[in-house]
């Protein structure tokens, strides 16, 4: 586990804003924690990049709160619920952390959610996909920022299921996120007249997909839906190539693909794959400006949607804490719902009472090697999915905070 304190760089005194005279901050200022996967299967799509994105947000906020600089610390939850909850408890109880960000695994995210809820502290999840975060486990101090399994089904699965003759077989990570993703995609496939021929669960994480791919191949399904993420998805794609899956006429359904996955497998293996994302670095000048600054600190790498979402979440939290004049979790979260969300990540965005941050998502296709103009030039944006179509409507929510 790695953990160190980073101080935010302040702008010149002319740009500093003084907090309201009535400001109430328990420890005098604000301290945020990025709890992420620094060493495991999700470390590329989050990890160090999520810490860097959060640091950029602190710097862009550029103002002291209550006369003190914003502090940022980080740690590795190792994708384990007990480690995640232990760190969260220590951060809240003894280290003065006001809000936790990222928690890029449903196992870790749900564990942190319970600790934060009990202590009235804020947790903002950018990396996990489980629908439980805005349904059964919703919280008055919790938010789900970047994506979820519903939004992936609304994009990728909906596009691939347009042909009702398509049949599906799932290779699914055997934990909450994988089960959620398979269920959401199955819902869309069946609604469009398609059929699911079966599924196979794999341990998390998993280095060997040979037996799972053989079952998928034997099913005869046209689309093999990969209901996993990170290194598990990368291994699935690479090993599918070894088994000749594509040459045999089957298609890989990239249900949860990140920019770093394409970088790892390469365009020749990933070309033509359709995916859903909440952010693409080369979409417009605003996204490119953020990506350039990020890349300068990350050896030229471009941010994933998780990392860009962390930037957005941290920046909005800091603006809300300053406006509220307090670090009280309930009051700050109320202010976060009240203030407009507008930054390099969020378009047409709002934070709902169930904790879902609603924003536009994008259906993209991986370029061919000949279409790519340089490093990290991987996607063609096919269409924008408006936020009210990308995310579960409140009418379907089981969150106890939603007014009926």
PDB file of N, CA and C in Angstrom, residues 125-173:
ATOM      1  N   UNK A 125     -17.720   7.696  -6.219  1.00  0.00           N
ATOM      2  CA  UNK A 125     -17.158   6.570  -6.953  1.00  0.00           C
ATOM      3  C   UNK A 125     -17.091   6.881  -8.439  1.00  0.00           C
ATOM      4  N   UNK A 126     -15.884   6.791  -8.993  1.00  0.00           N
ATOM      5  CA  UNK A 126     -15.716   7.011 -10.427  1.00  0.00           C
ATOM      6  C   UNK A 126     -15.438   5.716 -11.167  1.00  0.00           C
ATOM      7  N   UNK A 127     -14.903   4.708 -10.479  1.00  0.00           N
ATOM      8  CA  UNK A 127     -14.399   3.537 -11.173  1.00  0.00           C
ATOM      9  C   UNK A 127     -15.260   2.305 -11.157  1.00  0.00           C
ATOM     10  N   UNK A 128     -16.128   2.142 -10.167  1.00  0.00           N
ATOM     11  CA  UNK A 128     -16.932   0.923 -10.063  1.00  0.00           C
ATOM     12  C   UNK A 128     -18.197   1.037 -10.905  1.00  0.00           C
ATOM     13  N   UNK A 129     -18.777  -0.120 -11.267  1.00  0.00           N
ATOM     14  CA  UNK A 129     -19.934  -0.085 -12.141  1.00  0.00           C
ATOM     15  C   UNK A 129     -21.229  -0.573 -11.539  1.00  0.00           C
ATOM     16  N   UNK A 130     -21.202  -1.130 -10.318  1.00  0.00           N
ATOM     17  CA  UNK A 130     -22.384  -1.767  -9.758  1.00  0.00           C
ATOM     18  C   UNK A 130     -23.547  -0.806  -9.592  1.00  0.00           C
ATOM     19  N   UNK A 131     -24.730  -1.253 -10.030  1.00  0.00           N
ATOM     20  CA  UNK A 131     -25.937  -0.462  -9.882  1.00  0.00           C
ATOM     21  C   UNK A 131     -26.369  -0.326  -8.427  1.00  0.00           C
ATOM     22  N   UNK A 132     -25.834  -1.172  -7.548  1.00  0.00           N
ATOM     23  CA  UNK A 132     -26.182  -1.082  -6.129  1.00  0.00           C
ATOM     24  C   UNK A 132     -25.813   0.277  -5.543  1.00  0.00           C
ATOM     25  N   UNK A 133     -24.812   0.940  -6.106  1.00  0.00           N
ATOM     26  CA  UNK A 133     -24.360   2.212  -5.570  1.00  0.00           C
ATOM     27  C   UNK A 133     -25.425   3.298  -5.660  1.00  0.00           C
ATOM     28  N   UNK A 134     -26.341   3.180  -6.617  1.00  0.00           N
ATOM     29  CA  UNK A 134     -27.437   4.160  -6.709  1.00  0.00           C
ATOM     30  C   UNK A 134     -28.794   3.509  -6.504  1.00  0.00           C
ATOM     31  N   UNK A 135     -28.814   2.259  -6.092  1.00  0.00           N
ATOM     32  CA  UNK A 135     -30.055   1.572  -5.766  1.00  0.00           C
ATOM     33  C   UNK A 135     -30.042   1.184  -4.286  1.00  0.00           C
ATOM     34  N   UNK A 136     -29.858  -0.076  -3.966  1.00  0.00           N
ATOM     35  CA  UNK A 136     -29.962  -0.534  -2.575  1.00  0.00           C
ATOM     36  C   UNK A 136     -28.952   0.126  -1.645  1.00  0.00           C
ATOM     37  N   UNK A 137     -27.767   0.464  -2.160  1.00  0.00           N
ATOM     38  CA  UNK A 137     -26.718   1.047  -1.313  1.00  0.00           C
ATOM     39  C   UNK A 137     -26.553   2.540  -1.511  1.00  0.00           C
ATOM     40  N   UNK A 138     -27.573   3.212  -2.027  1.00  0.00           N
ATOM     41  CA  UNK A 138     -27.478   4.665  -2.177  1.00  0.00           C
ATOM     42  C   UNK A 138     -27.341   5.320  -0.810  1.00  0.00           C
ATOM     43  N   UNK A 139     -26.780   6.520  -0.802  1.00  0.00           N
ATOM     44  CA  UNK A 139     -26.482   7.192   0.461  1.00  0.00           C
ATOM     45  C   UNK A 139     -26.643   8.695   0.311  1.00  0.00           C
ATOM     46  N   UNK A 140     -27.076   9.389   1.373  1.00  0.00           N
ATOM     47  CA  UNK A 140     -27.185  10.855   1.292  1.00  0.00           C
ATOM     48  C   UNK A 140     -25.840  11.541   1.133  1.00  0.00           C
ATOM     49  N   UNK A 141     -24.737  10.817   1.366  1.00  0.00           N
ATOM     50  CA  UNK A 141     -23.403  11.405   1.200  1.00  0.00           C
ATOM     51  C   UNK A 141     -22.586  10.685   0.132  1.00  0.00           C
ATOM     52  N   UNK A 142     -23.257   9.882  -0.707  1.00  0.00           N
ATOM     53  CA  UNK A 142     -22.544   9.127  -1.728  1.00  0.00           C
ATOM     54  C   UNK A 142     -22.958   9.526  -3.130  1.00  0.00           C
ATOM     55  N   UNK A 143     -22.020   9.421  -4.069  1.00  0.00           N
ATOM     56  CA  UNK A 143     -22.315   9.716  -5.471  1.00  0.00           C
ATOM     57  C   UNK A 143     -21.622   8.700  -6.370  1.00  0.00           C
ATOM     58  N   UNK A 144     -22.257   8.433  -7.503  1.00  0.00           N
ATOM     59  CA  UNK A 144     -21.711   7.539  -8.527  1.00  0.00           C
ATOM     60  C   UNK A 144     -21.497   8.402  -9.761  1.00  0.00           C
ATOM     61  N   UNK A 145     -20.260   8.638 -10.143  1.00  0.00           N
ATOM     62  CA  UNK A 145     -19.946   9.757 -11.011  1.00  0.00           C
ATOM     63  C   UNK A 145     -19.845   9.452 -12.500  1.00  0.00           C
ATOM     64  N   UNK A 146     -19.126   8.416 -12.887  1.00  0.00           N
ATOM     65  CA  UNK A 146     -18.660   8.323 -14.267  1.00  0.00           C
ATOM     66  C   UNK A 146     -19.460   7.388 -15.156  1.00  0.00           C
ATOM     67  N   UNK A 147     -19.706   6.177 -14.712  1.00  0.00           N
ATOM     68  CA  UNK A 147     -20.398   5.179 -15.529  1.00  0.00           C
ATOM     69  C   UNK A 147     -21.014   4.138 -14.614  1.00  0.00           C
ATOM     70  N   UNK A 148     -21.873   3.304 -15.170  1.00  0.00           N
ATOM     71  CA  UNK A 148     -22.367   2.134 -14.458  1.00  0.00           C
ATOM     72  C   UNK A 148     -22.791   1.089 -15.484  1.00  0.00           C
ATOM     73  N   UNK A 149     -23.215  -0.057 -15.016  1.00  0.00           N
ATOM     74  CA  UNK A 149     -23.542  -1.133 -15.944  1.00  0.00           C
ATOM     75  C   UNK A 149     -24.762  -0.804 -16.806  1.00  0.00           C
ATOM     76  N   UNK A 150     -25.677   0.002 -16.283  1.00  0.00           N
ATOM     77  CA  UNK A 150     -26.845   0.407 -17.066  1.00  0.00           C
ATOM     78  C   UNK A 150     -26.408   1.217 -18.285  1.00  0.00           C
ATOM     79  N   UNK A 151     -25.480   2.150 -18.092  1.00  0.00           N
ATOM     80  CA  UNK A 151     -25.045   3.011 -19.195  1.00  0.00           C
ATOM     81  C   UNK A 151     -24.301   2.222 -20.260  1.00  0.00           C
ATOM     82  N   UNK A 152     -23.561   1.199 -19.864  1.00  0.00           N
ATOM     83  CA  UNK A 152     -22.864   0.370 -20.857  1.00  0.00           C
ATOM     84  C   UNK A 152     -23.862  -0.419 -21.685  1.00  0.00           C
ATOM     85  N   UNK A 153     -24.897  -0.932 -21.022  1.00  0.00           N
ATOM     86  CA  UNK A 153     -25.933  -1.668 -21.747  1.00  0.00           C
ATOM     87  C   UNK A 153     -26.709  -0.736 -22.679  1.00  0.00           C
ATOM     88  N   UNK A 154     -26.945   0.501 -22.230  1.00  0.00           N
ATOM     89  CA  UNK A 154     -27.673   1.469 -23.050  1.00  0.00           C
ATOM     90  C   UNK A 154     -26.894   1.852 -24.295  1.00  0.00           C
ATOM     91  N   UNK A 155     -25.574   1.710 -24.251  1.00  0.00           N
ATOM     92  CA  UNK A 155     -24.740   2.043 -25.404  1.00  0.00           C
ATOM     93  C   UNK A 155     -24.346   0.831 -26.216  1.00  0.00           C
ATOM     94  N   UNK A 156     -23.331   0.116 -25.741  1.00  0.00           N
ATOM     95  CA  UNK A 156     -22.767  -0.995 -26.506  1.00  0.00           C
ATOM     96  C   UNK A 156     -23.781  -2.104 -26.759  1.00  0.00           C
ATOM     97  N   UNK A 157     -24.416  -2.587 -25.695  1.00  0.00           N
ATOM     98  CA  UNK A 157     -25.336  -3.708 -25.855  1.00  0.00           C
ATOM     99  C   UNK A 157     -26.503  -3.337 -26.758  1.00  0.00           C
ATOM    100  N   UNK A 158     -27.015  -2.128 -26.607  1.00  0.00           N
ATOM    101  CA  UNK A 158     -28.134  -1.693 -27.433  1.00  0.00           C
ATOM    102  C   UNK A 158     -27.745  -1.669 -28.905  1.00  0.00           C
ATOM    103  N   UNK A 159     -26.527  -1.195 -29.188  1.00  0.00           N
ATOM    104  CA  UNK A 159     -26.067  -1.134 -30.581  1.00  0.00           C
ATOM    105  C   UNK A 159     -25.869  -2.530 -31.164  1.00  0.00           C
ATOM    106  N   UNK A 160     -25.260  -3.428 -30.398  1.00  0.00           N
ATOM    107  CA  UNK A 160     -24.988  -4.773 -30.901  1.00  0.00           C
ATOM    108  C   UNK A 160     -26.249  -5.630 -30.966  1.00  0.00           C
ATOM    109  N   UNK A 161     -27.247  -5.281 -30.158  1.00  0.00           N
ATOM    110  CA  UNK A 161     -28.476  -6.067 -30.115  1.00  0.00           C
ATOM    111  C   UNK A 161     -29.529  -5.578 -31.109  1.00  0.00           C
ATOM    112  N   UNK A 162     -29.192  -4.587 -31.928  1.00  0.00           N
ATOM    113  CA  UNK A 162     -30.160  -4.079 -32.900  1.00  0.00           C
ATOM    114  C   UNK A 162     -30.605  -5.162 -33.876  1.00  0.00           C
ATOM    115  N   UNK A 163     -29.728  -6.120 -34.142  1.00  0.00           N
ATOM    116  CA  UNK A 163     -30.103  -7.255 -34.977  1.00  0.00           C
ATOM    117  C   UNK A 163     -30.679  -8.339 -34.076  1.00  0.00           C
ATOM    118  N   UNK A 164     -31.995  -8.583 -34.108  1.00  0.00           N
ATOM    119  CA  UNK A 164     -32.606  -9.572 -33.203  1.00  0.00           C
ATOM    120  C   UNK A 164     -32.142 -11.003 -33.463  1.00  0.00           C
ATOM    121  N   UNK A 165     -31.448 -11.218 -34.587  1.00  0.00           N
ATOM    122  CA  UNK A 165     -30.925 -12.555 -34.876  1.00  0.00           C
ATOM    123  C   UNK A 165     -29.642 -12.842 -34.101  1.00  0.00           C
ATOM    124  N   UNK A 166     -29.092 -11.794 -33.503  1.00  0.00           N
ATOM    125  CA  UNK A 166     -27.860 -11.972 -32.740  1.00  0.00           C
ATOM    126  C   UNK A 166     -28.095 -12.843 -31.508  1.00  0.00           C
ATOM    127  N   UNK A 167     -27.210 -13.763 -31.277  1.00  0.00           N
ATOM    128  CA  UNK A 167     -27.231 -14.591 -30.074  1.00  0.00           C
ATOM    129  C   UNK A 167     -25.990 -14.280 -29.249  1.00  0.00           C
ATOM    130  N   UNK A 168     -26.116 -14.437 -27.924  1.00  0.00           N
ATOM    131  CA  UNK A 168     -25.059 -14.017 -27.009  1.00  0.00           C
ATOM    132  C   UNK A 168     -24.633 -15.148 -26.079  1.00  0.00           C
ATOM    133  N   UNK A 169     -23.355 -15.094 -25.700  1.00  0.00           N
ATOM    134  CA  UNK A 169     -22.806 -15.925 -24.631  1.00  0.00           C
ATOM    135  C   UNK A 169     -21.872 -15.034 -23.823  1.00  0.00           C
ATOM    136  N   UNK A 170     -21.991 -15.087 -22.489  1.00  0.00           N
ATOM    137  CA  UNK A 170     -21.220 -14.178 -21.641  1.00  0.00           C
ATOM    138  C   UNK A 170     -20.043 -14.863 -20.945  1.00  0.00           C
ATOM    139  N   UNK A 171     -18.925 -14.163 -20.921  1.00  0.00           N
ATOM    140  CA  UNK A 171     -17.801 -14.510 -20.057  1.00  0.00           C
ATOM    141  C   UNK A 171     -17.772 -13.433 -18.980  1.00  0.00           C
ATOM    142  N   UNK A 172     -18.088 -13.835 -17.756  1.00  0.00           N
ATOM    143  CA  UNK A 172     -18.455 -12.875 -16.717  1.00  0.00           C
ATOM    144  C   UNK A 172     -17.571 -12.984 -15.478  1.00  0.00           C
ATOM    145  N   UNK A 173     -17.072 -11.833 -15.008  1.00  0.00           N
ATOM    146  CA  UNK A 173     -16.330 -11.793 -13.747  1.00  0.00           C
ATOM    147  C   UNK A 173     -17.267 -12.169 -12.608  1.00  0.00           C
TER     148      UNK A 173
END
